[in-house]
């Protein structure tokens, strides 16, 4: 399999995943016994003290169904749903912030989420792999097991516990960071930029800590296994220094499964980022989703989940396409 | 939330069958990690299942006691702003979370094993389609979907249906691992041997492949318990699960909702944090301990 075949196959899978993902998003809410339109009408009816006439309700229902994309039978809905998303990226208007289009809301929030998530993931991945490499390469030394212990302690802690603990520790007991983050709006100035960084530090640290533990553990396991390989022994007999063996021999080989693992775990990393945003009131996709979920703003929810699926699938694709650069075996076949 | 990603490298399956466990003596399994992990699980598990029988009142009922009492002899951890005893709420929370975790893990393990084994063993076009679905379920971020479902069925849901939803979206990781193991087994000589001896597909899967995969399944099972408890708690914390039911997440939801941080009720927030970390550490140590024990038994550690 050459590089071209590899890329073509991967892109094929990408579109299949997108298609299945979008179909699930479409079907799930429609299979649910609850109809958001009914809920919304009920809400309006109670606000109007039941004074709405039957005709008014029928009219309202048909307008709402058009807005939600619930007109026609399931297949017609499905086709128009795909058409709207693929060609015009249109999720309809938000109901809480009518008539603001959902896509605009999401595009405002996306840079926040991506900025925080990318920075935190890269830092966690690099740091975790370095610590894991050292712990694995020197796994016979006592000091290395301390490094692994850090991983064991950090890894099983769920995101939400980590986030709440960080809030408790660094914003309440030691008030280094603000309890609730404030983010300036409007034109970006150096001052405002500093504020954004300062307010993003706490959620950022939480995300790094959360990803850190797993990277240590899995890199350590891989490094231990790789250190036992014959080619590492050969390098030692050849007279290669400890540093060369660790970086050029063990790290390069142990890196490959770690890249694959990162691509596969992106969905979970993304989940964690959403949750972190909700707990820290960070103005990204996660916060939008939480507000929308509480206010029953379904168009926003569907838009956010569709973007999430596209974002995660695309990030996975990019990582996998970088793989041939790291693995010469794919390039030279 | 990357709980199940530690199964990326499936344990190596050796060619020799597992040596018989001599006379039911399971001591060969024990290593320090497993010991500590099992001890934590035993204490928390037994404690949370026996203690509720002595509970003075159902802790999920609000206004049973005076509000915001400090810890004392009667209320070990004090009471919260809803007039509930924090200690008893926590005990019930551990029990409910553990029960949910075990039930979900049962469901996930059954589905994952069936899908993974059949895909790995049957192969061909069937396998390609199944793996595409599996990869999609892995790639699609779970939390947004759960948030939509949570928003739709909130209030009308039972605690059990939350579990069912987690099963529907949680089986893919395990299925992938089981299939990877089945793949490595498919080419083994003894499978062909059984084939040539006239065993049919079901018999081969049940008698030849299953015994190999079962050791791993224990580890996968515990990881899924972790995943399930974590997912439910996550939904609870943002208020989209059945928050009236005491779980490790709902207790934090109420504490955050009543601003326990601002009113200085540390215990309300710190107690569930410590309980959760201890429980998760116990589960995690048990799972890695088992893994290490099985690996050393196979001679590949």
GROMACS .gro file of C-alpha atoms in nm, chain A:
model
  333
    1UNK     CA    1   0.000   0.000   0.000
    2UNK     CA    2   0.160   0.325  -0.112
    3UNK     CA    3   0.101   0.667   0.033
    4UNK     CA    4  -0.170   0.743  -0.224
    5UNK     CA    5  -0.367   0.431  -0.146
    6UNK     CA    6  -0.329   0.504   0.225
    7UNK     CA    7  -0.456   0.860   0.185
    8UNK     CA    8  -0.745   0.756  -0.042
    9UNK     CA    9  -0.857   0.485   0.199
   10UNK     CA   10  -0.836   0.719   0.496
   11UNK     CA   11  -1.037   0.992   0.322
   12UNK     CA   12  -1.299   0.734   0.225
   13UNK     CA   13  -1.335   0.632   0.589
   14UNK     CA   14  -1.355   0.999   0.685
   15UNK     CA   15  -1.659   1.058   0.467
   16UNK     CA   16  -1.822   0.735   0.580
   17UNK     CA   17  -1.775   0.836   0.942
   18UNK     CA   18  -1.917   1.182   0.875
   19UNK     CA   19  -2.216   1.034   0.696
   20UNK     CA   20  -2.293   0.782   0.972
   21UNK     CA   21  -2.236   1.045   1.239
   22UNK     CA   22  -2.473   1.294   1.075
   23UNK     CA   23  -2.733   1.020   1.027
   24UNK     CA   24  -2.720   0.929   1.396
   25UNK     CA   25  -2.760   1.295   1.487
   26UNK     CA   26  -3.058   1.318   1.256
   27UNK     CA   27  -3.229   1.001   1.371
   28UNK     CA   28  -3.174   1.012   1.745
   29UNK     CA   29  -3.392   1.308   1.837
   30UNK     CA   30  -3.661   1.189   1.595
   31UNK     CA   31  -3.674   0.846   1.755
   32UNK     CA   32  -3.724   1.003   2.094
   33UNK     CA   33  -4.081   1.003   2.224
   34UNK     CA   34  -4.060   1.374   2.295
   35UNK     CA   35  -4.126   1.635   2.030
   36UNK     CA   36  -3.954   1.971   2.087
   37UNK     CA   37  -4.233   2.149   1.898
   38UNK     CA   38  -4.494   2.025   2.144
   39UNK     CA   39  -4.277   2.139   2.431
   40UNK     CA   40  -4.234   2.484   2.281
   41UNK     CA   41  -4.606   2.523   2.207
   42UNK     CA   42  -4.692   2.414   2.558
   43UNK     CA   43  -4.449   2.674   2.691
   44UNK     CA   44  -4.608   2.951   2.481
   45UNK     CA   45  -4.958   2.834   2.570
   46UNK     CA   46  -4.890   2.854   2.942
   47UNK     CA   47  -4.734   3.197   2.897
   48UNK     CA   48  -5.047   3.309   2.714
   49UNK     CA   49  -5.264   3.157   2.990
   50UNK     CA   50  -5.429   2.923   2.740
   51UNK     CA   51  -5.578   3.205   2.533
   52UNK     CA   52  -5.433   3.078   2.204
   53UNK     CA   53  -5.696   2.954   1.959
   54UNK     CA   54  -5.680   2.618   1.786
   55UNK     CA   55  -5.607   2.781   1.447
   56UNK     CA   56  -5.328   2.988   1.594
   57UNK     CA   57  -5.173   2.673   1.738
   58UNK     CA   58  -5.195   2.487   1.406
   59UNK     CA   59  -5.030   2.778   1.231
   60UNK     CA   60  -4.764   2.805   1.500
   61UNK     CA   61  -4.699   2.433   1.472
   62UNK     CA   62  -4.645   2.447   1.097
   63UNK     CA   63  -4.411   2.747   1.126
   64UNK     CA   64  -4.213   2.577   1.402
   65UNK     CA   65  -4.193   2.253   1.208
   66UNK     CA   66  -4.048   2.437   0.909
   67UNK     CA   67  -3.794   2.609   1.132
   68UNK     CA   68  -3.694   2.283   1.302
   69UNK     CA   69  -3.683   2.095   0.971
   70UNK     CA   70  -3.959   1.861   1.084
   71UNK     CA   71  -4.185   1.901   0.779
   72UNK     CA   72  -4.276   1.601   0.567
   73UNK     CA   73  -4.199   1.233   0.614
   74UNK     CA   74  -3.874   1.106   0.760
   75UNK     CA   75  -3.699   1.062   0.426
   76UNK     CA   76  -3.784   1.412   0.297
   77UNK     CA   77  -3.663   1.555   0.625
   78UNK     CA   78  -3.342   1.357   0.600
   79UNK     CA   79  -3.264   1.472   0.246
   80UNK     CA   80  -3.332   1.836   0.325
   81UNK     CA   81  -3.129   1.804   0.646
   82UNK     CA   82  -2.824   1.675   0.461
   83UNK     CA   83  -2.871   1.933   0.185
   84UNK     CA   84  -2.890   2.218   0.432
   85UNK     CA   85  -2.581   2.109   0.622
   86UNK     CA   86  -2.359   2.004   0.333
   87UNK     CA   87  -2.435   2.290   0.094
   88UNK     CA   88  -2.517   2.590   0.308
   89UNK     CA   89  -2.409   2.497   0.660
   90UNK     CA   90  -2.748   2.616   0.777
   91UNK     CA   91  -2.890   2.497   1.107
   92UNK     CA   92  -3.178   2.742   1.117
   93UNK     CA   93  -3.223   3.017   1.373
   94UNK     CA   94  -3.166   2.992   1.746
   95UNK     CA   95  -3.487   2.999   1.946
   96UNK     CA   96  -3.349   3.165   2.253
   97UNK     CA   97  -3.168   3.434   2.054
   98UNK     CA   98  -3.413   3.454   1.763
   99UNK     CA   99  -3.341   3.536   1.479
  100UNK     CA  100  -2.967   3.492   1.519
  101UNK     CA  101  -2.857   3.200   1.297
  102UNK     CA  102  -2.710   2.902   1.479
  103UNK     CA  103  -2.409   2.881   1.247
  104UNK     CA  104  -2.301   3.235   1.343
  105UNK     CA  105  -2.325   3.152   1.714
  106UNK     CA  106  -2.119   2.840   1.666
  107UNK     CA  107  -1.854   3.009   1.454
  108UNK     CA  108  -1.813   3.271   1.726
  109UNK     CA  109  -1.754   3.002   1.986
  110UNK     CA  110  -1.542   2.764   1.779
  111UNK     CA  111  -1.212   2.960   1.795
  112UNK     CA  112  -1.235   2.963   2.175
  113UNK     CA  113  -1.284   2.589   2.198
  114UNK     CA  114  -1.021   2.507   1.938
  115UNK     CA  115  -0.767   2.745   2.090
  116UNK     CA  116  -0.802   2.603   2.439
  117UNK     CA  117  -0.830   2.243   2.326
  118UNK     CA  118  -0.540   2.243   2.079
  119UNK     CA  119  -0.300   2.415   2.318
  120UNK     CA  120  -0.391   2.191   2.609
  121UNK     CA  121  -0.382   1.870   2.405
  122UNK     CA  122  -0.044   1.947   2.247
  123UNK     CA  123   0.109   2.038   2.584
  124UNK     CA  124  -0.041   1.732   2.758
  125UNK     CA  125   0.070   1.503   2.477
  126UNK     CA  126   0.428   1.635   2.461
  127UNK     CA  127   0.478   1.651   2.839
  128UNK     CA  128   0.309   1.316   2.903
  129UNK     CA  129   0.509   1.139   2.636
  130UNK     CA  130   0.837   1.284   2.758
  131UNK     CA  131   0.772   1.184   3.117
  132UNK     CA  132   0.643   0.844   3.003
  133UNK     CA  133   0.952   0.790   2.786
  134UNK     CA  134   1.187   0.862   3.075
  135UNK     CA  135   0.980   0.645   3.310
  136UNK     CA  136   0.975   0.360   3.059
  137UNK     CA  137   1.335   0.381   2.943
  138UNK     CA  138   1.472   0.381   3.297
  139UNK     CA  139   1.203   0.149   3.427
  140UNK     CA  140   1.454  -0.046   3.635
  141UNK     CA  141   1.540   0.260   3.843
  142UNK     CA  142   1.344   0.352   4.156
  143UNK     CA  143   1.300   0.717   4.054
  144UNK     CA  144   1.115   0.609   3.740
  145UNK     CA  145   0.839   0.444   3.939
  146UNK     CA  146   0.769   0.778   4.105
  147UNK     CA  147   0.700   0.923   3.760
  148UNK     CA  148   0.467   0.635   3.685
  149UNK     CA  149   0.297   0.686   4.019
  150UNK     CA  150   0.207   1.040   3.910
  151UNK     CA  151   0.039   0.888   3.608
  152UNK     CA  152  -0.149   0.628   3.812
  153UNK     CA  153  -0.277   0.896   4.049
  154UNK     CA  154  -0.383   1.138   3.776
  155UNK     CA  155  -0.523   0.903   3.517
  156UNK     CA  156  -0.835   0.761   3.684
  157UNK     CA  157  -0.956   1.099   3.809
  158UNK     CA  158  -1.256   1.205   3.599
  159UNK     CA  159  -1.256   1.544   3.428
  160UNK     CA  160  -1.535   1.687   3.634
  161UNK     CA  161  -1.365   1.597   3.961
  162UNK     CA  162  -1.040   1.742   3.835
  163UNK     CA  163  -1.214   2.061   3.727
  164UNK     CA  164  -1.402   2.107   4.054
  165UNK     CA  165  -1.088   2.029   4.256
  166UNK     CA  166  -0.883   2.280   4.059
  167UNK     CA  167  -1.151   2.540   4.113
  168UNK     CA  168  -1.158   2.465   4.484
  169UNK     CA  169  -0.781   2.464   4.516
  170UNK     CA  170  -0.655   2.741   4.289
  171UNK     CA  171  -0.950   2.980   4.290
  172UNK     CA  172  -1.091   2.942   4.637
  173UNK     CA  173  -0.838   2.816   4.889
  174UNK     CA  174  -0.545   2.982   4.709
  175UNK     CA  175  -0.715   3.258   4.512
  176UNK     CA  176  -0.461   3.273   4.231
  177UNK     CA  177  -0.720   3.252   3.955
  178UNK     CA  178  -1.068   3.404   3.926
  179UNK     CA  179  -1.359   3.190   4.051
  180UNK     CA  180  -1.571   3.270   3.750
  181UNK     CA  181  -1.387   3.367   3.437
  182UNK     CA  182  -1.462   3.695   3.262
  183UNK     CA  183  -1.381   3.731   2.897
  184UNK     CA  184  -1.364   4.071   2.727
  185UNK     CA  185  -1.567   4.121   2.411
  186UNK     CA  186  -1.498   4.333   2.105
  187UNK     CA  187  -1.169   4.435   1.946
  188UNK     CA  188  -0.866   4.246   2.071
  189UNK     CA  189  -0.602   4.463   2.238
  190UNK     CA  190  -0.281   4.340   2.406
  191UNK     CA  191  -0.441   4.407   2.745
  192UNK     CA  192  -0.751   4.209   2.662
  193UNK     CA  193  -0.536   3.933   2.519
  194UNK     CA  194  -0.352   3.910   2.851
  195UNK     CA  195  -0.685   3.886   3.030
  196UNK     CA  196  -0.800   3.605   2.803
  197UNK     CA  197  -0.480   3.412   2.868
  198UNK     CA  198  -0.508   3.466   3.244
  199UNK     CA  199  -0.869   3.353   3.250
  200UNK     CA  200  -0.799   3.053   3.028
  201UNK     CA  201  -0.514   2.926   3.243
  202UNK     CA  202  -0.727   2.734   3.494
  203UNK     CA  203  -0.934   2.537   3.239
  204UNK     CA  204  -0.614   2.489   3.040
  205UNK     CA  205  -0.425   2.343   3.337
  206UNK     CA  206  -0.719   2.112   3.409
  207UNK     CA  207  -0.720   1.978   3.053
  208UNK     CA  208  -0.343   1.931   3.054
  209UNK     CA  209  -0.353   1.742   3.384
  210UNK     CA  210  -0.634   1.522   3.258
  211UNK     CA  211  -0.456   1.423   2.938
  212UNK     CA  212  -0.116   1.402   3.105
  213UNK     CA  213  -0.179   1.090   3.317
  214UNK     CA  214  -0.291   0.870   3.034
  215UNK     CA  215  -0.002   0.974   2.810
  216UNK     CA  216   0.249   0.891   3.084
  217UNK     CA  217   0.104   0.545   3.141
  218UNK     CA  218   0.068   0.439   2.782
  219UNK     CA  219   0.404   0.583   2.672
  220UNK     CA  220   0.570   0.414   2.966
  221UNK     CA  221   0.424   0.076   2.871
  222UNK     CA  222   0.530   0.122   2.508
  223UNK     CA  223   0.878   0.244   2.601
  224UNK     CA  224   0.936  -0.054   2.832
  225UNK     CA  225   0.841  -0.294   2.554
  226UNK     CA  226   1.052  -0.111   2.294
  227UNK     CA  227   1.358  -0.096   2.522
  228UNK     CA  228   1.366  -0.478   2.521
  229UNK     CA  229   1.383  -0.492   2.139
  230UNK     CA  230   1.690  -0.640   1.976
  231UNK     CA  231   1.769  -0.326   1.779
  232UNK     CA  232   1.800  -0.126   2.099
  233UNK     CA  233   2.042  -0.381   2.240
  234UNK     CA  234   2.231  -0.366   1.912
  235UNK     CA  235   2.251   0.014   1.940
  236UNK     CA  236   2.389  -0.021   2.292
  237UNK     CA  237   2.654  -0.270   2.180
  238UNK     CA  238   2.735  -0.040   1.890
  239UNK     CA  239   2.820   0.226   2.148
  240UNK     CA  240   2.526   0.464   2.100
  241UNK     CA  241   2.481   0.688   2.402
  242UNK     CA  242   2.190   0.657   2.641
  243UNK     CA  243   2.038   0.976   2.501
  244UNK     CA  244   2.063   0.860   2.139
  245UNK     CA  245   1.908   0.524   2.221
  246UNK     CA  246   1.626   0.683   2.418
  247UNK     CA  247   1.536   0.946   2.158
  248UNK     CA  248   1.631   0.796   1.821
  249UNK     CA  249   1.563   0.429   1.890
  250UNK     CA  250   1.298   0.393   2.160
  251UNK     CA  251   1.105   0.719   2.120
  252UNK     CA  252   1.067   0.710   1.743
  253UNK     CA  253   0.922   0.362   1.752
  254UNK     CA  254   0.706   0.406   2.057
  255UNK     CA  255   0.572   0.729   1.910
  256UNK     CA  256   0.372   0.563   1.632
  257UNK     CA  257   0.111   0.383   1.845
  258UNK     CA  258   0.085   0.701   2.052
  259UNK     CA  259  -0.009   0.903   1.742
  260UNK     CA  260  -0.275   0.648   1.650
  261UNK     CA  261  -0.403   0.649   2.006
  262UNK     CA  262  -0.426   1.028   2.003
  263UNK     CA  263  -0.632   1.020   1.683
  264UNK     CA  264  -0.864   0.759   1.832
  265UNK     CA  265  -0.909   0.931   2.166
  266UNK     CA  266  -0.985   1.273   2.019
  267UNK     CA  267  -1.358   1.224   2.074
  268UNK     CA  268  -1.301   1.170   2.444
  269UNK     CA  269  -1.058   1.461   2.466
  270UNK     CA  270  -1.326   1.673   2.306
  271UNK     CA  271  -1.585   1.553   2.560
  272UNK     CA  272  -1.352   1.661   2.837
  273UNK     CA  273  -1.304   2.002   2.679
  274UNK     CA  274  -1.681   2.055   2.657
  275UNK     CA  275  -1.723   1.962   3.020
  276UNK     CA  276  -1.436   2.184   3.128
  277UNK     CA  277  -1.592   2.477   2.944
  278UNK     CA  278  -1.924   2.417   3.117
  279UNK     CA  279  -1.771   2.406   3.463
  280UNK     CA  280  -1.544   2.707   3.410
  281UNK     CA  281  -1.798   2.912   3.207
  282UNK     CA  282  -1.548   2.933   2.923
  283UNK     CA  283  -1.720   3.083   2.616
  284UNK     CA  284  -1.679   2.789   2.377
  285UNK     CA  285  -1.903   2.526   2.218
  286UNK     CA  286  -1.946   2.351   2.553
  287UNK     CA  287  -2.099   2.654   2.722
  288UNK     CA  288  -2.329   2.713   2.424
  289UNK     CA  289  -2.444   2.352   2.447
  290UNK     CA  290  -2.513   2.380   2.816
  291UNK     CA  291  -2.715   2.698   2.778
  292UNK     CA  292  -2.902   2.548   2.484
  293UNK     CA  293  -2.973   2.224   2.672
  294UNK     CA  294  -3.114   2.415   2.968
  295UNK     CA  295  -3.324   2.643   2.748
  296UNK     CA  296  -3.447   2.372   2.512
  297UNK     CA  297  -3.281   2.544   2.215
  298UNK     CA  298  -3.263   2.235   1.993
  299UNK     CA  299  -3.139   2.396   1.672
  300UNK     CA  300  -2.833   2.518   1.859
  301UNK     CA  301  -2.780   2.173   2.009
  302UNK     CA  302  -2.799   1.999   1.669
  303UNK     CA  303  -2.569   2.257   1.517
  304UNK     CA  304  -2.317   2.218   1.797
  305UNK     CA  305  -2.316   1.840   1.780
  306UNK     CA  306  -2.281   1.841   1.401
  307UNK     CA  307  -1.985   2.078   1.425
  308UNK     CA  308  -1.839   1.860   1.701
  309UNK     CA  309  -1.858   1.550   1.483
  310UNK     CA  310  -1.705   1.728   1.185
  311UNK     CA  311  -1.431   1.884   1.400
  312UNK     CA  312  -1.333   1.561   1.571
  313UNK     CA  313  -1.344   1.355   1.250
  314UNK     CA  314  -1.136   1.615   1.065
  315UNK     CA  315  -0.878   1.636   1.342
  316UNK     CA  316  -0.851   1.257   1.336
  317UNK     CA  317  -0.807   1.267   0.959
  318UNK     CA  318  -0.529   1.527   0.983
  319UNK     CA  319  -0.342   1.324   1.244
  320UNK     CA  320  -0.375   1.008   1.039
  321UNK     CA  321  -0.255   1.185   0.726
  322UNK     CA  322   0.053   1.300   0.917
  323UNK     CA  323   0.125   0.938   1.000
  324UNK     CA  324   0.317   0.856   0.676
  325UNK     CA  325   0.556   1.142   0.761
  326UNK     CA  326   0.639   0.967   1.088
  327UNK     CA  327   0.637   0.609   0.965
  328UNK     CA  328   0.877   0.551   0.674
  329UNK     CA  329   0.741   0.199   0.629
  330UNK     CA  330   0.423   0.337   0.475
  331UNK     CA  331   0.617   0.577   0.253
  332UNK     CA  332   0.853   0.321   0.107
  333UNK     CA  333   0.622   0.031   0.044
   0.00000   0.00000   0.00000
